[in-house]
Amino acid sequence: MRLQLDGDHGTLTYLRKAAVLQLTGACGSPCVLDERGPDGAPTGHIEAAWQGDALTGTWRTPDGKTSLPLAARRGPDAAVVDLRPETWTRANRDKWSGPTIAVTLPHVYLADPAAQSRADALLTPQQLIGDPRAQIEADGWVDAVRTTVLLERGGVLSLRVDTEGSGAYPDGYSKAVILDERTGAAIGPETFSPAGRAALTAKVAAEVAKRKAAATSEVQELVAGVQFTEKQLVGFAVSPAGLEVPFGWGLPHVLAAAIPDEDVVLPWSAVAEALAPGSPLARAVPKP
């Protein structure tokens, strides 16, 4: 939705239909708008109210028989996250896997065109799954791709994309992306100060050592040389619980039941202490 708040016009775009409809009226307090199609015929009516930067209300059909809740927000953090299910066709079919692949990838829409371009480049199948769509369909090993929104707060969007497939045995992997909705740029380890990265690394390493010590003697022998280093902070995510740091023991799949817990979660207090000055991730730190 694009509105000229001090005027009497705007547009509402239905992304799935690529349809741009005109809005006429006034969106002060209250916000009352008529939605019209390309031919000028009424297609909907909006009545809503502002609370700060949040707009909430109702969209109705012209005859008033159908209504839907409407919610929007304005400002530099405004964004739309669309988890749209898709069905891809598998070229390599066999009796264990069907002809289609269920895929849910994130489509993020930002107000700034430059930010949109950066976000689009980060959220391609190549970046999230590892190959372009055509290659994934040709190889046929991928069974499903699912996206989870872990957190969206303060213009920071944290996503996890899980890919599952069937090769020699069922397997899968995850890709985390943290997006600055104001700029469309990825947020990575550089969001922490050098001292902060060292402190976070020490906390994760201590937790890894604790889990190693609690494992069976057989597993302890297998993971004796496994250590967590600062380089492994790449790929972290944030969630309501805090910083989620991926960690793998590197053990064979057949030992899955004996593998100690993977991934380490550090509280937001540790995140806040580690941030570099001006870090965009600071906007996602919960307010006390």
PDB file of C-alpha atoms in Angstrom:
ATOM      1  CA  MET A   1       0.000   0.000   0.000  1.00  0.00           C
ATOM      2  CA  ARG A   2       1.335   3.427  -0.967  1.00  0.00           C
ATOM      3  CA  LEU A   3      -0.442   6.469   0.412  1.00  0.00           C
ATOM      4  CA  GLN A   4       0.037  10.191   0.217  1.00  0.00           C
ATOM      5  CA  LEU A   5      -1.053  10.895   3.757  1.00  0.00           C
ATOM      6  CA  ASP A   6      -1.499  14.615   3.240  1.00  0.00           C
ATOM      7  CA  GLY A   7      -3.372  14.118  -0.039  1.00  0.00           C
ATOM      8  CA  ASP A   8      -6.314  12.122  -1.258  1.00  0.00           C
ATOM      9  CA  HIS A   9      -4.862   9.291  -3.306  1.00  0.00           C
ATOM     10  CA  GLY A  10      -2.752   6.154  -3.250  1.00  0.00           C
ATOM     11  CA  THR A  11      -2.434   2.634  -4.625  1.00  0.00           C
ATOM     12  CA  LEU A  12      -2.912  -0.885  -3.315  1.00  0.00           C
ATOM     13  CA  THR A  13      -1.030  -3.677  -5.101  1.00  0.00           C
ATOM     14  CA  TYR A  14      -2.176  -7.285  -4.925  1.00  0.00           C
ATOM     15  CA  LEU A  15       1.178  -9.028  -5.273  1.00  0.00           C
ATOM     16  CA  ARG A  16      -0.130 -12.470  -6.212  1.00  0.00           C
ATOM     17  CA  LYS A  17      -2.220 -11.033  -9.038  1.00  0.00           C
ATOM     18  CA  ALA A  18       0.157  -8.230 -10.033  1.00  0.00           C
ATOM     19  CA  ALA A  19      -2.864  -5.915  -9.891  1.00  0.00           C
ATOM     20  CA  VAL A  20      -2.512  -2.251  -8.928  1.00  0.00           C
ATOM     21  CA  LEU A  21      -5.743  -0.653  -7.707  1.00  0.00           C
ATOM     22  CA  GLN A  22      -6.361   3.009  -6.999  1.00  0.00           C
ATOM     23  CA  LEU A  23      -7.225   4.347  -3.544  1.00  0.00           C
ATOM     24  CA  THR A  24      -9.198   7.539  -3.113  1.00  0.00           C
ATOM     25  CA  GLY A  25     -10.270   9.268   0.062  1.00  0.00           C
ATOM     26  CA  ALA A  26      -8.269  10.418   3.057  1.00  0.00           C
ATOM     27  CA  CYS A  27      -6.050   8.458   5.418  1.00  0.00           C
ATOM     28  CA  GLY A  28      -5.800  10.749   8.381  1.00  0.00           C
ATOM     29  CA  SER A  29      -7.683   9.894  11.549  1.00  0.00           C
ATOM     30  CA  PRO A  30      -9.879   8.122  10.726  1.00  0.00           C
ATOM     31  CA  CYS A  31      -8.606   6.535   7.495  1.00  0.00           C
ATOM     32  CA  VAL A  32     -11.431   6.056   4.973  1.00  0.00           C
ATOM     33  CA  LEU A  33     -10.514   4.901   1.476  1.00  0.00           C
ATOM     34  CA  ASP A  34     -12.305   3.577  -1.570  1.00  0.00           C
ATOM     35  CA  GLU A  35     -10.526   0.987  -3.689  1.00  0.00           C
ATOM     36  CA  ARG A  36     -11.160   1.112  -7.453  1.00  0.00           C
ATOM     37  CA  GLY A  37     -10.154  -1.052 -10.388  1.00  0.00           C
ATOM     38  CA  PRO A  38      -8.589   0.072 -13.693  1.00  0.00           C
ATOM     39  CA  ASP A  39     -12.047   0.895 -15.048  1.00  0.00           C
ATOM     40  CA  GLY A  40     -12.880   3.065 -12.032  1.00  0.00           C
ATOM     41  CA  ALA A  41     -15.451   0.621 -10.670  1.00  0.00           C
ATOM     42  CA  PRO A  42     -15.399   0.185  -6.871  1.00  0.00           C
ATOM     43  CA  THR A  43     -13.679  -3.008  -5.695  1.00  0.00           C
ATOM     44  CA  GLY A  44     -13.453  -2.414  -1.952  1.00  0.00           C
ATOM     45  CA  HIS A  45     -13.764  -0.006   0.959  1.00  0.00           C
ATOM     46  CA  ILE A  46     -11.287   0.532   3.830  1.00  0.00           C
ATOM     47  CA  GLU A  47     -12.002   1.983   7.256  1.00  0.00           C
ATOM     48  CA  ALA A  48      -9.066   2.058   9.669  1.00  0.00           C
ATOM     49  CA  ALA A  49      -7.306   4.092  12.354  1.00  0.00           C
ATOM     50  CA  TRP A  50      -3.711   4.937  13.209  1.00  0.00           C
ATOM     51  CA  GLN A  51      -1.977   4.054  16.463  1.00  0.00           C
ATOM     52  CA  GLY A  52       1.509   5.458  16.062  1.00  0.00           C
ATOM     53  CA  ASP A  53       2.910   3.927  12.877  1.00  0.00           C
ATOM     54  CA  ALA A  54       0.393   1.041  12.883  1.00  0.00           C
ATOM     55  CA  LEU A  55      -2.787   1.150  10.822  1.00  0.00           C
ATOM     56  CA  THR A  56      -5.539  -1.327  11.678  1.00  0.00           C
ATOM     57  CA  GLY A  57      -9.069  -1.644  10.434  1.00  0.00           C
ATOM     58  CA  THR A  58     -11.291  -3.493   7.986  1.00  0.00           C
ATOM     59  CA  TRP A  59     -11.488  -4.011   4.223  1.00  0.00           C
ATOM     60  CA  ARG A  60     -14.977  -4.690   2.836  1.00  0.00           C
ATOM     61  CA  THR A  61     -16.435  -5.511  -0.536  1.00  0.00           C
ATOM     62  CA  PRO A  62     -18.569  -2.723  -2.056  1.00  0.00           C
ATOM     63  CA  ASP A  63     -21.783  -4.549  -1.078  1.00  0.00           C
ATOM     64  CA  GLY A  64     -20.545  -4.997   2.508  1.00  0.00           C
ATOM     65  CA  LYS A  65     -21.148  -8.757   2.473  1.00  0.00           C
ATOM     66  CA  THR A  66     -17.503  -9.765   2.848  1.00  0.00           C
ATOM     67  CA  SER A  67     -14.956  -8.200   5.179  1.00  0.00           C
ATOM     68  CA  LEU A  68     -11.341  -8.889   6.106  1.00  0.00           C
ATOM     69  CA  PRO A  69      -9.078  -7.439   8.802  1.00  0.00           C
ATOM     70  CA  LEU A  70      -6.456  -5.001   7.537  1.00  0.00           C
ATOM     71  CA  ALA A  71      -3.142  -4.215   9.222  1.00  0.00           C
ATOM     72  CA  ALA A  72      -0.215  -2.152   7.966  1.00  0.00           C
ATOM     73  CA  ARG A  73       2.623  -0.074   9.301  1.00  0.00           C
ATOM     74  CA  ARG A  74       4.634   2.832   7.959  1.00  0.00           C
ATOM     75  CA  GLY A  75       8.175   4.036   8.421  1.00  0.00           C
ATOM     76  CA  PRO A  76      11.652   2.698   7.637  1.00  0.00           C
ATOM     77  CA  ASP A  77      10.822  -0.748   9.050  1.00  0.00           C
ATOM     78  CA  ALA A  78       7.780  -1.308   6.847  1.00  0.00           C
ATOM     79  CA  ALA A  79       8.028  -4.611   4.976  1.00  0.00           C
ATOM     80  CA  VAL A  80       5.885  -7.477   3.719  1.00  0.00           C
ATOM     81  CA  VAL A  81       7.039 -11.075   4.228  1.00  0.00           C
ATOM     82  CA  ASP A  82       5.208 -13.519   1.982  1.00  0.00           C
ATOM     83  CA  LEU A  83       5.779 -17.262   2.523  1.00  0.00           C
ATOM     84  CA  ARG A  84       4.222 -18.461  -0.681  1.00  0.00           C
ATOM     85  CA  PRO A  85       3.901 -22.249  -1.241  1.00  0.00           C
ATOM     86  CA  GLU A  86       5.186 -23.431  -4.599  1.00  0.00           C
ATOM     87  CA  THR A  87       5.211 -26.786  -6.350  1.00  0.00           C
ATOM     88  CA  TRP A  88       8.340 -27.627  -8.319  1.00  0.00           C
ATOM     89  CA  THR A  89       8.568 -30.544 -10.743  1.00  0.00           C
ATOM     90  CA  ARG A  90      11.181 -33.199 -10.145  1.00  0.00           C
ATOM     91  CA  ALA A  91      12.934 -34.373 -13.327  1.00  0.00           C
ATOM     92  CA  ASN A  92      14.614 -37.400 -11.719  1.00  0.00           C
ATOM     93  CA  ARG A  93      11.664 -39.435 -10.486  1.00  0.00           C
ATOM     94  CA  ASP A  94      11.877 -42.764  -8.712  1.00  0.00           C
ATOM     95  CA  LYS A  95       9.561 -45.011  -6.738  1.00  0.00           C
ATOM     96  CA  TRP A  96      10.597 -43.508  -3.389  1.00  0.00           C
ATOM     97  CA  SER A  97       9.987 -39.883  -4.226  1.00  0.00           C
ATOM     98  CA  GLY A  98       7.031 -38.287  -5.955  1.00  0.00           C
ATOM     99  CA  PRO A  99       7.107 -36.127  -9.063  1.00  0.00           C
ATOM    100  CA  THR A 100       6.819 -32.831  -7.199  1.00  0.00           C
ATOM    101  CA  ILE A 101       8.764 -30.865  -4.587  1.00  0.00           C
ATOM    102  CA  ALA A 102       6.917 -28.815  -1.953  1.00  0.00           C
ATOM    103  CA  VAL A 103       8.732 -25.505  -1.609  1.00  0.00           C
ATOM    104  CA  THR A 104       8.074 -22.495   0.601  1.00  0.00           C
ATOM    105  CA  LEU A 105      10.624 -19.743   0.054  1.00  0.00           C
ATOM    106  CA  PRO A 106      10.492 -16.206   1.467  1.00  0.00           C
ATOM    107  CA  HIS A 107       9.408 -13.291  -0.714  1.00  0.00           C
ATOM    108  CA  VAL A 108      10.195 -10.018   1.049  1.00  0.00           C
ATOM    109  CA  TYR A 109       8.863  -6.702  -0.231  1.00  0.00           C
ATOM    110  CA  LEU A 110      10.516  -3.463   0.892  1.00  0.00           C
ATOM    111  CA  ALA A 111       9.571   0.135   0.224  1.00  0.00           C
ATOM    112  CA  ASP A 112      12.987   1.279  -1.011  1.00  0.00           C
ATOM    113  CA  PRO A 113      13.911   0.013  -4.536  1.00  0.00           C
ATOM    114  CA  ALA A 114      17.639  -0.239  -3.734  1.00  0.00           C
ATOM    115  CA  ALA A 115      16.902  -2.207  -0.566  1.00  0.00           C
ATOM    116  CA  GLN A 116      14.557  -4.427  -2.570  1.00  0.00           C
ATOM    117  CA  SER A 117      17.313  -5.288  -5.052  1.00  0.00           C
ATOM    118  CA  ARG A 118      19.707  -6.270  -2.266  1.00  0.00           C
ATOM    119  CA  ALA A 119      17.065  -8.417  -0.559  1.00  0.00           C
ATOM    120  CA  ASP A 120      16.145 -10.154  -3.826  1.00  0.00           C
ATOM    121  CA  ALA A 121      19.785 -11.113  -4.374  1.00  0.00           C
ATOM    122  CA  LEU A 122      19.974 -12.661  -0.894  1.00  0.00           C
ATOM    123  CA  LEU A 123      16.794 -14.721  -1.178  1.00  0.00           C
ATOM    124  CA  THR A 124      17.291 -16.665  -4.418  1.00  0.00           C
ATOM    125  CA  PRO A 125      17.131 -20.501  -4.497  1.00  0.00           C
ATOM    126  CA  GLN A 126      20.862 -20.441  -5.261  1.00  0.00           C
ATOM    127  CA  GLN A 127      21.581 -18.571  -2.025  1.00  0.00           C
ATOM    128  CA  LEU A 128      19.071 -20.391   0.186  1.00  0.00           C
ATOM    129  CA  ILE A 129      19.233 -23.960  -1.113  1.00  0.00           C
ATOM    130  CA  GLY A 130      22.563 -24.061  -2.894  1.00  0.00           C
ATOM    131  CA  ASP A 131      21.505 -24.387  -6.541  1.00  0.00           C
ATOM    132  CA  PRO A 132      19.232 -22.599  -9.015  1.00  0.00           C
ATOM    133  CA  ARG A 133      15.690 -23.945  -9.298  1.00  0.00           C
ATOM    134  CA  ALA A 134      16.374 -25.644 -12.646  1.00  0.00           C
ATOM    135  CA  GLN A 135      19.321 -27.559 -11.171  1.00  0.00           C
ATOM    136  CA  ILE A 136      17.338 -28.607  -8.087  1.00  0.00           C
ATOM    137  CA  GLU A 137      14.513 -29.922 -10.265  1.00  0.00           C
ATOM    138  CA  ALA A 138      16.983 -31.725 -12.546  1.00  0.00           C
ATOM    139  CA  ASP A 139      18.891 -33.400  -9.694  1.00  0.00           C
ATOM    140  CA  GLY A 140      15.704 -34.550  -7.995  1.00  0.00           C
ATOM    141  CA  TRP A 141      17.158 -35.232  -4.542  1.00  0.00           C
ATOM    142  CA  VAL A 142      15.336 -32.390  -2.758  1.00  0.00           C
ATOM    143  CA  ASP A 143      11.996 -33.458  -1.252  1.00  0.00           C
ATOM    144  CA  ALA A 144      10.880 -30.300   0.525  1.00  0.00           C
ATOM    145  CA  VAL A 145      11.959 -26.763   1.375  1.00  0.00           C
ATOM    146  CA  ARG A 146      10.360 -24.894   4.265  1.00  0.00           C
ATOM    147  CA  THR A 147      10.896 -21.346   5.530  1.00  0.00           C
ATOM    148  CA  THR A 148      10.269 -20.260   9.117  1.00  0.00           C
ATOM    149  CA  VAL A 149      10.155 -16.656  10.302  1.00  0.00           C
ATOM    150  CA  LEU A 150      12.088 -16.826  13.559  1.00  0.00           C
ATOM    151  CA  LEU A 151      11.799 -13.133  14.415  1.00  0.00           C
ATOM    152  CA  GLU A 152      10.681  -9.837  12.904  1.00  0.00           C
ATOM    153  CA  ARG A 153      11.314  -6.879  15.188  1.00  0.00           C
ATOM    154  CA  GLY A 154      12.706  -3.385  14.793  1.00  0.00           C
ATOM    155  CA  GLY A 155      13.186  -3.781  11.066  1.00  0.00           C
ATOM    156  CA  VAL A 156      15.227  -6.965  11.562  1.00  0.00           C
ATOM    157  CA  LEU A 157      13.967 -10.148   9.910  1.00  0.00           C
ATOM    158  CA  SER A 158      15.423 -13.524  10.888  1.00  0.00           C
ATOM    159  CA  LEU A 159      14.597 -16.513   8.673  1.00  0.00           C
ATOM    160  CA  ARG A 160      15.521 -20.189   8.636  1.00  0.00           C
ATOM    161  CA  VAL A 161      15.198 -22.238   5.443  1.00  0.00           C
ATOM    162  CA  ASP A 162      15.163 -26.031   5.980  1.00  0.00           C
ATOM    163  CA  THR A 163      15.908 -28.299   3.012  1.00  0.00           C
ATOM    164  CA  GLU A 164      15.176 -32.027   3.202  1.00  0.00           C
ATOM    165  CA  GLY A 165      16.156 -34.606   0.628  1.00  0.00           C
ATOM    166  CA  SER A 166      16.717 -38.264  -0.125  1.00  0.00           C
ATOM    167  CA  GLY A 167      20.143 -39.343  -1.325  1.00  0.00           C
ATOM    168  CA  ALA A 168      21.904 -42.421   0.000  1.00  0.00           C
ATOM    169  CA  TYR A 169      19.824 -41.786   3.139  1.00  0.00           C
ATOM    170  CA  PRO A 170      17.418 -39.058   4.261  1.00  0.00           C
ATOM    171  CA  ASP A 171      19.349 -35.876   4.884  1.00  0.00           C
ATOM    172  CA  GLY A 172      18.815 -32.165   5.326  1.00  0.00           C
ATOM    173  CA  TYR A 173      20.390 -28.859   6.165  1.00  0.00           C
ATOM    174  CA  SER A 174      19.367 -25.382   7.251  1.00  0.00           C
ATOM    175  CA  LYS A 175      20.277 -21.905   6.088  1.00  0.00           C
ATOM    176  CA  ALA A 176      19.751 -18.860   8.300  1.00  0.00           C
ATOM    177  CA  VAL A 177      19.373 -15.343   6.935  1.00  0.00           C
ATOM    178  CA  ILE A 178      19.076 -12.149   8.962  1.00  0.00           C
ATOM    179  CA  LEU A 179      17.893  -9.224   6.874  1.00  0.00           C
ATOM    180  CA  ASP A 180      17.965  -5.511   7.649  1.00  0.00           C
ATOM    181  CA  GLU A 181      14.569  -4.427   6.305  1.00  0.00           C
ATOM    182  CA  ARG A 182      15.699  -0.812   6.082  1.00  0.00           C
ATOM    183  CA  THR A 183      18.603  -1.509   3.719  1.00  0.00           C
ATOM    184  CA  GLY A 184      17.932  -5.013   2.346  1.00  0.00           C
ATOM    185  CA  ALA A 185      21.430  -6.058   3.464  1.00  0.00           C
ATOM    186  CA  ALA A 186      22.340  -9.228   5.316  1.00  0.00           C
ATOM    187  CA  ILE A 187      23.360  -8.973   8.969  1.00  0.00           C
ATOM    188  CA  GLY A 188      26.375 -11.163   9.714  1.00  0.00           C
ATOM    189  CA  PRO A 189      29.138 -11.547  12.324  1.00  0.00           C
ATOM    190  CA  GLU A 190      30.381  -8.031  11.579  1.00  0.00           C
ATOM    191  CA  THR A 191      27.383  -6.821  13.576  1.00  0.00           C
ATOM    192  CA  PHE A 192      29.399  -7.757  16.689  1.00  0.00           C
ATOM    193  CA  SER A 193      32.506  -5.940  17.869  1.00  0.00           C
ATOM    194  CA  PRO A 194      35.817  -7.893  17.830  1.00  0.00           C
ATOM    195  CA  ALA A 195      35.616  -8.249  21.598  1.00  0.00           C
ATOM    196  CA  GLY A 196      31.959  -9.223  21.294  1.00  0.00           C
ATOM    197  CA  ARG A 197      32.734 -11.978  18.779  1.00  0.00           C
ATOM    198  CA  ALA A 198      35.410 -13.338  21.091  1.00  0.00           C
ATOM    199  CA  ALA A 199      33.013 -13.297  24.059  1.00  0.00           C
ATOM    200  CA  LEU A 200      30.247 -15.065  22.132  1.00  0.00           C
ATOM    201  CA  THR A 201      32.714 -17.649  20.836  1.00  0.00           C
ATOM    202  CA  ALA A 202      33.861 -18.378  24.383  1.00  0.00           C
ATOM    203  CA  LYS A 203      30.272 -18.831  25.582  1.00  0.00           C
ATOM    204  CA  VAL A 204      29.404 -21.240  22.766  1.00  0.00           C
ATOM    205  CA  ALA A 205      32.682 -23.136  23.169  1.00  0.00           C
ATOM    206  CA  ALA A 206      31.961 -23.597  26.876  1.00  0.00           C
ATOM    207  CA  GLU A 207      28.525 -25.029  26.106  1.00  0.00           C
ATOM    208  CA  VAL A 208      30.003 -27.364  23.475  1.00  0.00           C
ATOM    209  CA  ALA A 209      32.586 -28.589  25.994  1.00  0.00           C
ATOM    210  CA  LYS A 210      29.828 -29.180  28.555  1.00  0.00           C
ATOM    211  CA  ARG A 211      27.830 -31.294  26.100  1.00  0.00           C
ATOM    212  CA  LYS A 212      30.944 -33.178  25.072  1.00  0.00           C
ATOM    213  CA  ALA A 213      31.667 -34.055  28.708  1.00  0.00           C
ATOM    214  CA  ALA A 214      28.109 -35.333  29.192  1.00  0.00           C
ATOM    215  CA  ALA A 215      28.264 -37.662  26.163  1.00  0.00           C
ATOM    216  CA  THR A 216      29.000 -41.371  26.333  1.00  0.00           C
ATOM    217  CA  SER A 217      32.656 -42.412  26.391  1.00  0.00           C
ATOM    218  CA  GLU A 218      32.327 -43.784  22.844  1.00  0.00           C
ATOM    219  CA  VAL A 219      31.017 -40.468  21.503  1.00  0.00           C
ATOM    220  CA  GLN A 220      33.621 -38.525  23.528  1.00  0.00           C
ATOM    221  CA  GLU A 221      36.353 -40.403  21.683  1.00  0.00           C
ATOM    222  CA  LEU A 222      34.805 -39.531  18.323  1.00  0.00           C
ATOM    223  CA  VAL A 223      34.433 -35.815  19.101  1.00  0.00           C
ATOM    224  CA  ALA A 224      37.588 -35.345  21.144  1.00  0.00           C
ATOM    225  CA  GLY A 225      39.080 -32.982  18.568  1.00  0.00           C
ATOM    226  CA  VAL A 226      35.893 -31.012  17.893  1.00  0.00           C
ATOM    227  CA  GLN A 227      36.168 -27.365  18.928  1.00  0.00           C
ATOM    228  CA  PHE A 228      34.006 -24.296  18.315  1.00  0.00           C
ATOM    229  CA  THR A 229      35.864 -21.367  16.750  1.00  0.00           C
ATOM    230  CA  GLU A 230      34.959 -17.791  15.910  1.00  0.00           C
ATOM    231  CA  LYS A 231      34.712 -18.647  12.215  1.00  0.00           C
ATOM    232  CA  GLN A 232      31.693 -20.834  13.032  1.00  0.00           C
ATOM    233  CA  LEU A 233      29.625 -17.831  14.138  1.00  0.00           C
ATOM    234  CA  VAL A 234      28.702 -17.454  10.446  1.00  0.00           C
ATOM    235  CA  GLY A 235      25.159 -18.645   9.869  1.00  0.00           C
ATOM    236  CA  PHE A 236      23.731 -17.583  13.209  1.00  0.00           C
ATOM    237  CA  ALA A 237      20.077 -16.583  13.559  1.00  0.00           C
ATOM    238  CA  VAL A 238      18.069 -14.636  16.126  1.00  0.00           C
ATOM    239  CA  SER A 239      14.785 -15.686  17.666  1.00  0.00           C
ATOM    240  CA  PRO A 240      12.687 -14.585  20.645  1.00  0.00           C
ATOM    241  CA  ALA A 241      15.000 -16.723  22.791  1.00  0.00           C
ATOM    242  CA  GLY A 242      18.164 -14.958  21.632  1.00  0.00           C
ATOM    243  CA  LEU A 243      21.130 -15.814  19.412  1.00  0.00           C
ATOM    244  CA  GLU A 244      20.941 -19.239  17.761  1.00  0.00           C
ATOM    245  CA  VAL A 245      24.383 -20.486  16.739  1.00  0.00           C
ATOM    246  CA  PRO A 246      24.531 -23.567  14.482  1.00  0.00           C
ATOM    247  CA  PHE A 247      27.011 -26.251  15.446  1.00  0.00           C
ATOM    248  CA  GLY A 248      27.610 -29.724  14.062  1.00  0.00           C
ATOM    249  CA  TRP A 249      29.626 -32.563  15.561  1.00  0.00           C
ATOM    250  CA  GLY A 250      30.515 -34.023  12.182  1.00  0.00           C
ATOM    251  CA  LEU A 251      29.484 -37.542  13.147  1.00  0.00           C
ATOM    252  CA  PRO A 252      28.063 -40.091  10.690  1.00  0.00           C
ATOM    253  CA  HIS A 253      24.315 -40.154  10.176  1.00  0.00           C
ATOM    254  CA  VAL A 254      24.079 -43.671  11.665  1.00  0.00           C
ATOM    255  CA  LEU A 255      25.101 -42.249  15.059  1.00  0.00           C
ATOM    256  CA  ALA A 256      22.288 -39.701  15.090  1.00  0.00           C
ATOM    257  CA  ALA A 257      20.698 -41.079  18.265  1.00  0.00           C
ATOM    258  CA  ALA A 258      23.962 -40.763  20.195  1.00  0.00           C
ATOM    259  CA  ILE A 259      24.981 -37.305  18.963  1.00  0.00           C
ATOM    260  CA  PRO A 260      24.823 -34.615  21.672  1.00  0.00           C
ATOM    261  CA  ASP A 261      22.472 -31.690  21.105  1.00  0.00           C
ATOM    262  CA  GLU A 262      23.516 -29.371  18.295  1.00  0.00           C
ATOM    263  CA  ASP A 263      23.006 -25.605  17.992  1.00  0.00           C
ATOM    264  CA  VAL A 264      23.534 -23.311  20.953  1.00  0.00           C
ATOM    265  CA  VAL A 265      21.176 -20.531  22.063  1.00  0.00           C
ATOM    266  CA  LEU A 266      22.577 -17.515  23.918  1.00  0.00           C
ATOM    267  CA  PRO A 267      20.234 -15.032  25.655  1.00  0.00           C
ATOM    268  CA  TRP A 268      19.586 -11.545  24.308  1.00  0.00           C
ATOM    269  CA  SER A 269      21.600 -10.081  27.178  1.00  0.00           C
ATOM    270  CA  ALA A 270      24.721 -11.699  25.692  1.00  0.00           C
ATOM    271  CA  VAL A 271      23.790 -10.361  22.240  1.00  0.00           C
ATOM    272  CA  ALA A 272      23.373  -6.796  23.500  1.00  0.00           C
ATOM    273  CA  GLU A 273      26.758  -6.853  25.228  1.00  0.00           C
ATOM    274  CA  ALA A 274      28.508  -8.069  22.055  1.00  0.00           C
ATOM    275  CA  LEU A 275      27.085  -5.621  19.498  1.00  0.00           C
ATOM    276  CA  ALA A 276      29.271  -3.149  17.639  1.00  0.00           C
ATOM    277  CA  PRO A 277      28.296   0.548  17.854  1.00  0.00           C
ATOM    278  CA  GLY A 278      25.522   1.353  15.399  1.00  0.00           C
ATOM    279  CA  SER A 279      24.696  -2.306  14.736  1.00  0.00           C
ATOM    280  CA  PRO A 280      21.285  -2.739  13.047  1.00  0.00           C
ATOM    281  CA  LEU A 281      20.743  -5.789  15.237  1.00  0.00           C
ATOM    282  CA  ALA A 282      20.460  -3.434  18.219  1.00  0.00           C
ATOM    283  CA  ARG A 283      16.951  -2.551  16.992  1.00  0.00           C
ATOM    284  CA  ALA A 284      15.849  -6.144  17.636  1.00  0.00           C
ATOM    285  CA  VAL A 285      17.093  -6.267  21.242  1.00  0.00           C
ATOM    286  CA  PRO A 286      14.017  -6.559  23.512  1.00  0.00           C
ATOM    287  CA  LYS A 287      13.206  -3.447  25.465  1.00  0.00           C
ATOM    288  CA  PRO A 288      13.585  -3.908  29.246  1.00  0.00           C
TER     289      PRO A 288
END
